[in-house]
């Protein structure tokens, strides 16, 4: 027996505002995985779990107005970094979803001096499960939003960030380069852990995703397959059409 749908007033509002329609693993950095995230959100909406809004090509002011009306905001759940979308959403007291790899977490900890982090740290592969859990607990969404706003006020104030910029420019003027204190000791180990390893993991996920999509393509009829976002990305990367079944 299917679960009854929640009324529209009970369902949280989810906002996603990608700039580009680039598949999750078609580019290392210039993507938020818009086609794949859209697929997840369609499933959430069809299940009656949330009200979903995907916005593009809006002015900053219009986007902020839409964000103000949301309960959950999705940023970048692919690359391991985050955008100003996360900072703006946290400051507005929204439950904010992004995937932060180990280097991004390390930089934020050093930048803010805080080991706490209110971002819902979820990769695209687990996005559906995280959204389902949040949709099931509206009060949890509000609690995370309150934690987010408190965290921004305590750890990401304008004065604190300006001080970091001033210190950085002073280093550039004095020595011509920025000196990352976290790399002063155990440099090679940290560079591999914080730089090379996340890139390696990203590449492995890309290969696994493409391999899975190819198996899926080979195991079903060609009807509708050519619209698969991952297969379209493969086709673009190969510079050719999808392979023919024999």
PDB file of C-alpha atoms in Angstrom:
ATOM      1  CA  UNK A   1       0.000   0.000   0.000  1.00  0.00           C
ATOM      2  CA  UNK A   2       1.421   3.366  -1.023  1.00  0.00           C
ATOM      3  CA  UNK A   3       1.965   6.035   1.585  1.00  0.00           C
ATOM      4  CA  UNK A   4      -0.465   8.986   1.472  1.00  0.00           C
ATOM      5  CA  UNK A   5       0.946  12.128  -0.060  1.00  0.00           C
ATOM      6  CA  UNK A   6       1.576  15.047   2.244  1.00  0.00           C
ATOM      7  CA  UNK A   7      -0.478  18.190   1.721  1.00  0.00           C
ATOM      8  CA  UNK A   8       1.327  21.006  -0.093  1.00  0.00           C
ATOM      9  CA  UNK A   9       1.636  22.995   3.129  1.00  0.00           C
ATOM     10  CA  UNK A  10       3.361  20.081   4.911  1.00  0.00           C
ATOM     11  CA  UNK A  11       5.896  19.418   2.182  1.00  0.00           C
ATOM     12  CA  UNK A  12       9.246  21.239   2.352  1.00  0.00           C
ATOM     13  CA  UNK A  13      10.264  23.464  -0.535  1.00  0.00           C
ATOM     14  CA  UNK A  14      13.488  22.474  -2.299  1.00  0.00           C
ATOM     15  CA  UNK A  15      15.388  24.923  -4.513  1.00  0.00           C
ATOM     16  CA  UNK A  16      18.098  24.110  -7.053  1.00  0.00           C
ATOM     17  CA  UNK A  17      19.657  26.873  -9.163  1.00  0.00           C
ATOM     18  CA  UNK A  18      22.324  25.518 -11.532  1.00  0.00           C
ATOM     19  CA  UNK A  19      24.105  27.917 -13.876  1.00  0.00           C
ATOM     20  CA  UNK A  20      25.010  25.310 -16.479  1.00  0.00           C
ATOM     21  CA  UNK A  21      23.371  22.129 -17.752  1.00  0.00           C
ATOM     22  CA  UNK A  22      26.547  20.038 -17.602  1.00  0.00           C
ATOM     23  CA  UNK A  23      26.443  16.396 -16.574  1.00  0.00           C
ATOM     24  CA  UNK A  24      27.999  15.463 -13.236  1.00  0.00           C
ATOM     25  CA  UNK A  25      31.202  13.994 -14.626  1.00  0.00           C
ATOM     26  CA  UNK A  26      31.515  15.759 -17.965  1.00  0.00           C
ATOM     27  CA  UNK A  27      33.783  18.368 -16.332  1.00  0.00           C
ATOM     28  CA  UNK A  28      35.888  18.409 -13.173  1.00  0.00           C
ATOM     29  CA  UNK A  29      34.786  21.761 -11.800  1.00  0.00           C
ATOM     30  CA  UNK A  30      32.357  23.536 -14.124  1.00  0.00           C
ATOM     31  CA  UNK A  31      29.320  21.508 -13.086  1.00  0.00           C
ATOM     32  CA  UNK A  32      26.722  20.992 -10.402  1.00  0.00           C
ATOM     33  CA  UNK A  33      25.462  17.822 -12.042  1.00  0.00           C
ATOM     34  CA  UNK A  34      22.272  19.562 -13.137  1.00  0.00           C
ATOM     35  CA  UNK A  35      20.826  16.739 -15.319  1.00  0.00           C
ATOM     36  CA  UNK A  36      21.357  14.123 -12.603  1.00  0.00           C
ATOM     37  CA  UNK A  37      20.098  16.350  -9.779  1.00  0.00           C
ATOM     38  CA  UNK A  38      16.998  17.171 -11.830  1.00  0.00           C
ATOM     39  CA  UNK A  39      16.335  13.438 -12.178  1.00  0.00           C
ATOM     40  CA  UNK A  40      16.536  12.982  -8.398  1.00  0.00           C
ATOM     41  CA  UNK A  41      14.255  15.958  -7.804  1.00  0.00           C
ATOM     42  CA  UNK A  42      11.664  14.684 -10.262  1.00  0.00           C
ATOM     43  CA  UNK A  43      11.526  11.454  -8.271  1.00  0.00           C
ATOM     44  CA  UNK A  44      11.100  13.352  -5.003  1.00  0.00           C
ATOM     45  CA  UNK A  45       8.343  15.488  -6.478  1.00  0.00           C
ATOM     46  CA  UNK A  46       6.494  12.570  -8.057  1.00  0.00           C
ATOM     47  CA  UNK A  47       6.516  10.796  -4.702  1.00  0.00           C
ATOM     48  CA  UNK A  48       4.777  13.825  -3.208  1.00  0.00           C
ATOM     49  CA  UNK A  49       7.570  14.378  -0.694  1.00  0.00           C
ATOM     50  CA  UNK A  50       8.393  17.987  -1.474  1.00  0.00           C
ATOM     51  CA  UNK A  51       7.676  20.997  -3.628  1.00  0.00           C
ATOM     52  CA  UNK A  52      10.574  21.410  -6.027  1.00  0.00           C
ATOM     53  CA  UNK A  53      11.736  24.505  -7.869  1.00  0.00           C
ATOM     54  CA  UNK A  54      14.615  24.560 -10.344  1.00  0.00           C
ATOM     55  CA  UNK A  55      15.515  28.097 -11.422  1.00  0.00           C
ATOM     56  CA  UNK A  56      17.874  29.433 -14.051  1.00  0.00           C
ATOM     57  CA  UNK A  57      18.665  32.684 -15.828  1.00  0.00           C
ATOM     58  CA  UNK A  58      17.341  34.860 -13.014  1.00  0.00           C
ATOM     59  CA  UNK A  59      18.902  38.009 -11.644  1.00  0.00           C
ATOM     60  CA  UNK A  60      20.695  37.762  -8.309  1.00  0.00           C
ATOM     61  CA  UNK A  61      17.835  39.588  -6.612  1.00  0.00           C
ATOM     62  CA  UNK A  62      15.196  37.274  -8.099  1.00  0.00           C
ATOM     63  CA  UNK A  63      17.187  34.191  -7.153  1.00  0.00           C
ATOM     64  CA  UNK A  64      17.553  35.453  -3.591  1.00  0.00           C
ATOM     65  CA  UNK A  65      13.796  35.957  -3.366  1.00  0.00           C
ATOM     66  CA  UNK A  66      13.174  32.385  -4.486  1.00  0.00           C
ATOM     67  CA  UNK A  67      15.802  31.133  -2.046  1.00  0.00           C
ATOM     68  CA  UNK A  68      14.169  33.024   0.802  1.00  0.00           C
ATOM     69  CA  UNK A  69      11.012  31.002   0.233  1.00  0.00           C
ATOM     70  CA  UNK A  70      12.785  27.644   0.229  1.00  0.00           C
ATOM     71  CA  UNK A  71      13.388  25.263   3.125  1.00  0.00           C
ATOM     72  CA  UNK A  72      16.171  23.225   1.507  1.00  0.00           C
ATOM     73  CA  UNK A  73      18.736  24.526  -0.979  1.00  0.00           C
ATOM     74  CA  UNK A  74      20.929  22.266  -3.114  1.00  0.00           C
ATOM     75  CA  UNK A  75      24.321  23.575  -4.195  1.00  0.00           C
ATOM     76  CA  UNK A  76      27.155  21.488  -5.696  1.00  0.00           C
ATOM     77  CA  UNK A  77      26.895  17.791  -4.853  1.00  0.00           C
ATOM     78  CA  UNK A  78      29.523  16.657  -7.356  1.00  0.00           C
ATOM     79  CA  UNK A  79      32.916  18.363  -7.304  1.00  0.00           C
ATOM     80  CA  UNK A  80      33.740  18.385  -3.578  1.00  0.00           C
ATOM     81  CA  UNK A  81      33.693  22.170  -3.346  1.00  0.00           C
ATOM     82  CA  UNK A  82      30.921  24.703  -2.789  1.00  0.00           C
ATOM     83  CA  UNK A  83      29.722  27.990  -4.266  1.00  0.00           C
ATOM     84  CA  UNK A  84      28.397  31.269  -2.899  1.00  0.00           C
ATOM     85  CA  UNK A  85      24.995  29.563  -3.067  1.00  0.00           C
ATOM     86  CA  UNK A  86      25.958  27.608   0.049  1.00  0.00           C
ATOM     87  CA  UNK A  87      27.144  30.664   1.966  1.00  0.00           C
ATOM     88  CA  UNK A  88      24.091  32.711   1.033  1.00  0.00           C
ATOM     89  CA  UNK A  89      21.737  29.871   1.930  1.00  0.00           C
ATOM     90  CA  UNK A  90      23.432  29.181   5.264  1.00  0.00           C
ATOM     91  CA  UNK A  91      23.223  32.876   6.141  1.00  0.00           C
ATOM     92  CA  UNK A  92      19.505  32.823   5.310  1.00  0.00           C
ATOM     93  CA  UNK A  93      18.975  29.897   7.680  1.00  0.00           C
ATOM     94  CA  UNK A  94      18.324  27.229   5.073  1.00  0.00           C
ATOM     95  CA  UNK A  95      19.168  23.539   5.228  1.00  0.00           C
ATOM     96  CA  UNK A  96      21.936  23.586   2.630  1.00  0.00           C
ATOM     97  CA  UNK A  97      23.114  20.508   0.740  1.00  0.00           C
ATOM     98  CA  UNK A  98      26.586  20.289  -0.818  1.00  0.00           C
ATOM     99  CA  UNK A  99      29.321  17.708  -1.162  1.00  0.00           C
ATOM    100  CA  UNK A 100      32.542  18.790   0.579  1.00  0.00           C
ATOM    101  CA  UNK A 101      35.637  16.644   0.144  1.00  0.00           C
ATOM    102  CA  UNK A 102      38.399  16.419   2.753  1.00  0.00           C
ATOM    103  CA  UNK A 103      40.396  19.386   1.449  1.00  0.00           C
ATOM    104  CA  UNK A 104      37.376  21.690   1.432  1.00  0.00           C
ATOM    105  CA  UNK A 105      36.500  20.656   4.967  1.00  0.00           C
ATOM    106  CA  UNK A 106      40.105  21.260   6.046  1.00  0.00           C
ATOM    107  CA  UNK A 107      40.167  24.729   4.476  1.00  0.00           C
ATOM    108  CA  UNK A 108      36.847  25.691   6.081  1.00  0.00           C
ATOM    109  CA  UNK A 109      38.046  24.484   9.475  1.00  0.00           C
ATOM    110  CA  UNK A 110      41.207  26.562   9.195  1.00  0.00           C
ATOM    111  CA  UNK A 111      39.381  29.563   7.785  1.00  0.00           C
ATOM    112  CA  UNK A 112      36.674  29.654  10.438  1.00  0.00           C
ATOM    113  CA  UNK A 113      38.378  27.956  13.378  1.00  0.00           C
ATOM    114  CA  UNK A 114      35.290  25.751  13.729  1.00  0.00           C
ATOM    115  CA  UNK A 115      35.095  21.976  13.632  1.00  0.00           C
ATOM    116  CA  UNK A 116      31.304  22.169  13.374  1.00  0.00           C
ATOM    117  CA  UNK A 117      29.745  22.522   9.958  1.00  0.00           C
ATOM    118  CA  UNK A 118      25.997  22.796   9.284  1.00  0.00           C
ATOM    119  CA  UNK A 119      26.168  21.900   5.583  1.00  0.00           C
ATOM    120  CA  UNK A 120      24.366  18.659   4.775  1.00  0.00           C
ATOM    121  CA  UNK A 121      27.457  17.001   3.306  1.00  0.00           C
ATOM    122  CA  UNK A 122      26.059  14.605   0.701  1.00  0.00           C
ATOM    123  CA  UNK A 123      27.343  13.376  -2.643  1.00  0.00           C
ATOM    124  CA  UNK A 124      25.051  13.039  -5.647  1.00  0.00           C
ATOM    125  CA  UNK A 125      25.019   9.256  -5.161  1.00  0.00           C
ATOM    126  CA  UNK A 126      23.256   9.664  -1.786  1.00  0.00           C
ATOM    127  CA  UNK A 127      21.199  12.765  -2.601  1.00  0.00           C
ATOM    128  CA  UNK A 128      17.879  10.960  -2.956  1.00  0.00           C
ATOM    129  CA  UNK A 129      18.225   9.242   0.435  1.00  0.00           C
ATOM    130  CA  UNK A 130      19.214  12.478   2.182  1.00  0.00           C
ATOM    131  CA  UNK A 131      16.279  14.378   0.686  1.00  0.00           C
ATOM    132  CA  UNK A 132      13.854  11.644   1.686  1.00  0.00           C
ATOM    133  CA  UNK A 133      15.132  11.780   5.276  1.00  0.00           C
ATOM    134  CA  UNK A 134      14.835  15.584   5.404  1.00  0.00           C
ATOM    135  CA  UNK A 135      11.369  15.577   3.864  1.00  0.00           C
ATOM    136  CA  UNK A 136      10.237  13.127   6.553  1.00  0.00           C
ATOM    137  CA  UNK A 137      11.263  15.514   9.363  1.00  0.00           C
ATOM    138  CA  UNK A 138      10.223  19.137   8.768  1.00  0.00           C
ATOM    139  CA  UNK A 139      11.358  20.105  12.259  1.00  0.00           C
ATOM    140  CA  UNK A 140      14.825  18.721  11.531  1.00  0.00           C
ATOM    141  CA  UNK A 141      14.975  20.917   8.431  1.00  0.00           C
ATOM    142  CA  UNK A 142      14.138  23.945  10.586  1.00  0.00           C
ATOM    143  CA  UNK A 143      16.698  22.924  13.213  1.00  0.00           C
ATOM    144  CA  UNK A 144      19.444  22.610  10.593  1.00  0.00           C
ATOM    145  CA  UNK A 145      18.430  25.996   9.201  1.00  0.00           C
ATOM    146  CA  UNK A 146      18.711  27.602  12.639  1.00  0.00           C
ATOM    147  CA  UNK A 147      22.104  25.934  13.185  1.00  0.00           C
ATOM    148  CA  UNK A 148      23.216  27.254   9.789  1.00  0.00           C
ATOM    149  CA  UNK A 149      22.319  30.868  10.551  1.00  0.00           C
ATOM    150  CA  UNK A 150      23.949  30.676  14.004  1.00  0.00           C
ATOM    151  CA  UNK A 151      27.115  29.164  12.502  1.00  0.00           C
ATOM    152  CA  UNK A 152      27.435  31.888   9.889  1.00  0.00           C
ATOM    153  CA  UNK A 153      27.034  34.628  12.484  1.00  0.00           C
ATOM    154  CA  UNK A 154      29.627  33.037  14.762  1.00  0.00           C
ATOM    155  CA  UNK A 155      32.209  31.822  12.240  1.00  0.00           C
ATOM    156  CA  UNK A 156      31.858  33.607   8.915  1.00  0.00           C
ATOM    157  CA  UNK A 157      31.541  37.266   9.827  1.00  0.00           C
ATOM    158  CA  UNK A 158      32.633  39.965   7.389  1.00  0.00           C
ATOM    159  CA  UNK A 159      35.361  41.153   9.789  1.00  0.00           C
ATOM    160  CA  UNK A 160      36.867  37.662  10.037  1.00  0.00           C
ATOM    161  CA  UNK A 161      36.877  37.130   6.280  1.00  0.00           C
ATOM    162  CA  UNK A 162      38.339  40.598   5.616  1.00  0.00           C
ATOM    163  CA  UNK A 163      41.172  39.790   8.010  1.00  0.00           C
ATOM    164  CA  UNK A 164      42.006  36.680   5.974  1.00  0.00           C
ATOM    165  CA  UNK A 165      42.080  38.721   2.762  1.00  0.00           C
ATOM    166  CA  UNK A 166      44.287  41.397   4.330  1.00  0.00           C
ATOM    167  CA  UNK A 167      46.732  38.754   5.565  1.00  0.00           C
ATOM    168  CA  UNK A 168      46.789  37.143   2.139  1.00  0.00           C
ATOM    169  CA  UNK A 169      47.547  40.375   0.316  1.00  0.00           C
ATOM    170  CA  UNK A 170      50.250  41.245   2.846  1.00  0.00           C
ATOM    171  CA  UNK A 171      51.901  37.880   2.109  1.00  0.00           C
ATOM    172  CA  UNK A 172      51.724  38.574  -1.620  1.00  0.00           C
ATOM    173  CA  UNK A 173      53.281  41.994  -1.192  1.00  0.00           C
ATOM    174  CA  UNK A 174      56.047  40.704   1.087  1.00  0.00           C
ATOM    175  CA  UNK A 175      56.995  37.450  -0.625  1.00  0.00           C
ATOM    176  CA  UNK A 176      55.106  37.281  -3.905  1.00  0.00           C
ATOM    177  CA  UNK A 177      53.198  34.123  -2.920  1.00  0.00           C
ATOM    178  CA  UNK A 178      50.610  32.860  -0.487  1.00  0.00           C
ATOM    179  CA  UNK A 179      51.929  30.687   2.318  1.00  0.00           C
ATOM    180  CA  UNK A 180      49.449  27.994   3.325  1.00  0.00           C
ATOM    181  CA  UNK A 181      50.329  27.118   6.900  1.00  0.00           C
ATOM    182  CA  UNK A 182      48.674  23.732   6.598  1.00  0.00           C
ATOM    183  CA  UNK A 183      51.367  22.708   4.072  1.00  0.00           C
ATOM    184  CA  UNK A 184      54.384  23.797   6.117  1.00  0.00           C
ATOM    185  CA  UNK A 185      54.840  20.322   7.602  1.00  0.00           C
ATOM    186  CA  UNK A 186      54.359  16.958   5.888  1.00  0.00           C
ATOM    187  CA  UNK A 187      53.894  18.802   2.622  1.00  0.00           C
ATOM    188  CA  UNK A 188      53.886  15.896   0.178  1.00  0.00           C
ATOM    189  CA  UNK A 189      51.556  13.793   2.320  1.00  0.00           C
ATOM    190  CA  UNK A 190      49.073  16.645   2.698  1.00  0.00           C
ATOM    191  CA  UNK A 191      49.189  17.571  -0.985  1.00  0.00           C
ATOM    192  CA  UNK A 192      48.332  13.998  -1.892  1.00  0.00           C
ATOM    193  CA  UNK A 193      45.598  13.688   0.751  1.00  0.00           C
ATOM    194  CA  UNK A 194      43.992  17.072   0.126  1.00  0.00           C
ATOM    195  CA  UNK A 195      44.623  17.571  -3.604  1.00  0.00           C
ATOM    196  CA  UNK A 196      45.495  14.367  -5.464  1.00  0.00           C
ATOM    197  CA  UNK A 197      43.238  11.934  -3.598  1.00  0.00           C
ATOM    198  CA  UNK A 198      39.987  13.891  -4.170  1.00  0.00           C
ATOM    199  CA  UNK A 199      40.828  14.096  -7.878  1.00  0.00           C
ATOM    200  CA  UNK A 200      41.522  10.358  -7.931  1.00  0.00           C
ATOM    201  CA  UNK A 201      38.191   9.620  -6.233  1.00  0.00           C
ATOM    202  CA  UNK A 202      36.368  11.877  -8.690  1.00  0.00           C
ATOM    203  CA  UNK A 203      37.956  10.078 -11.645  1.00  0.00           C
ATOM    204  CA  UNK A 204      37.049   6.681 -10.177  1.00  0.00           C
ATOM    205  CA  UNK A 205      33.423   7.753  -9.705  1.00  0.00           C
ATOM    206  CA  UNK A 206      33.332   9.021 -13.277  1.00  0.00           C
ATOM    207  CA  UNK A 207      34.586   5.708 -14.664  1.00  0.00           C
ATOM    208  CA  UNK A 208      32.184   3.708 -12.506  1.00  0.00           C
ATOM    209  CA  UNK A 209      29.250   5.886 -13.522  1.00  0.00           C
ATOM    210  CA  UNK A 210      30.071   5.661 -17.225  1.00  0.00           C
ATOM    211  CA  UNK A 211      30.590   1.914 -16.986  1.00  0.00           C
ATOM    212  CA  UNK A 212      27.248   1.485 -15.221  1.00  0.00           C
ATOM    213  CA  UNK A 213      25.489   3.672 -17.768  1.00  0.00           C
ATOM    214  CA  UNK A 214      27.024   1.687 -20.615  1.00  0.00           C
ATOM    215  CA  UNK A 215      25.899  -1.624 -19.081  1.00  0.00           C
ATOM    216  CA  UNK A 216      22.430  -0.148 -18.673  1.00  0.00           C
ATOM    217  CA  UNK A 217      22.469   0.947 -22.307  1.00  0.00           C
ATOM    218  CA  UNK A 218      23.536  -2.465 -23.532  1.00  0.00           C
ATOM    219  CA  UNK A 219      20.941  -4.224 -21.411  1.00  0.00           C
ATOM    220  CA  UNK A 220      17.853  -2.406 -22.678  1.00  0.00           C
ATOM    221  CA  UNK A 221      16.332  -1.287 -25.939  1.00  0.00           C
ATOM    222  CA  UNK A 222      17.538   1.903 -27.567  1.00  0.00           C
ATOM    223  CA  UNK A 223      14.174   3.594 -27.061  1.00  0.00           C
ATOM    224  CA  UNK A 224      14.662   6.660 -24.884  1.00  0.00           C
ATOM    225  CA  UNK A 225      18.256   5.796 -24.050  1.00  0.00           C
ATOM    226  CA  UNK A 226      19.776   8.550 -26.129  1.00  0.00           C
ATOM    227  CA  UNK A 227      18.289  11.123 -23.749  1.00  0.00           C
ATOM    228  CA  UNK A 228      20.165   9.624 -20.757  1.00  0.00           C
ATOM    229  CA  UNK A 229      22.294  12.535 -19.397  1.00  0.00           C
ATOM    230  CA  UNK A 230      25.325  10.383 -18.678  1.00  0.00           C
ATOM    231  CA  UNK A 231      25.237   8.697 -22.087  1.00  0.00           C
ATOM    232  CA  UNK A 232      24.927  12.078 -23.769  1.00  0.00           C
ATOM    233  CA  UNK A 233      28.004  13.213 -21.844  1.00  0.00           C
ATOM    234  CA  UNK A 234      29.865  10.078 -22.955  1.00  0.00           C
ATOM    235  CA  UNK A 235      28.907  10.812 -26.525  1.00  0.00           C
ATOM    236  CA  UNK A 236      30.204  14.363 -26.269  1.00  0.00           C
ATOM    237  CA  UNK A 237      33.454  13.224 -24.653  1.00  0.00           C
ATOM    238  CA  UNK A 238      33.964  10.631 -27.370  1.00  0.00           C
ATOM    239  CA  UNK A 239      32.956  13.046 -30.094  1.00  0.00           C
ATOM    240  CA  UNK A 240      30.628  10.491 -31.634  1.00  0.00           C
ATOM    241  CA  UNK A 241      27.149   9.060 -31.448  1.00  0.00           C
ATOM    242  CA  UNK A 242      26.172   6.360 -28.989  1.00  0.00           C
ATOM    243  CA  UNK A 243      27.372   2.889 -30.033  1.00  0.00           C
ATOM    244  CA  UNK A 244      25.050   0.756 -32.103  1.00  0.00           C
ATOM    245  CA  UNK A 245      23.656  -2.490 -30.781  1.00  0.00           C
ATOM    246  CA  UNK A 246      24.531  -5.537 -32.884  1.00  0.00           C
TER     247      UNK A 246
END
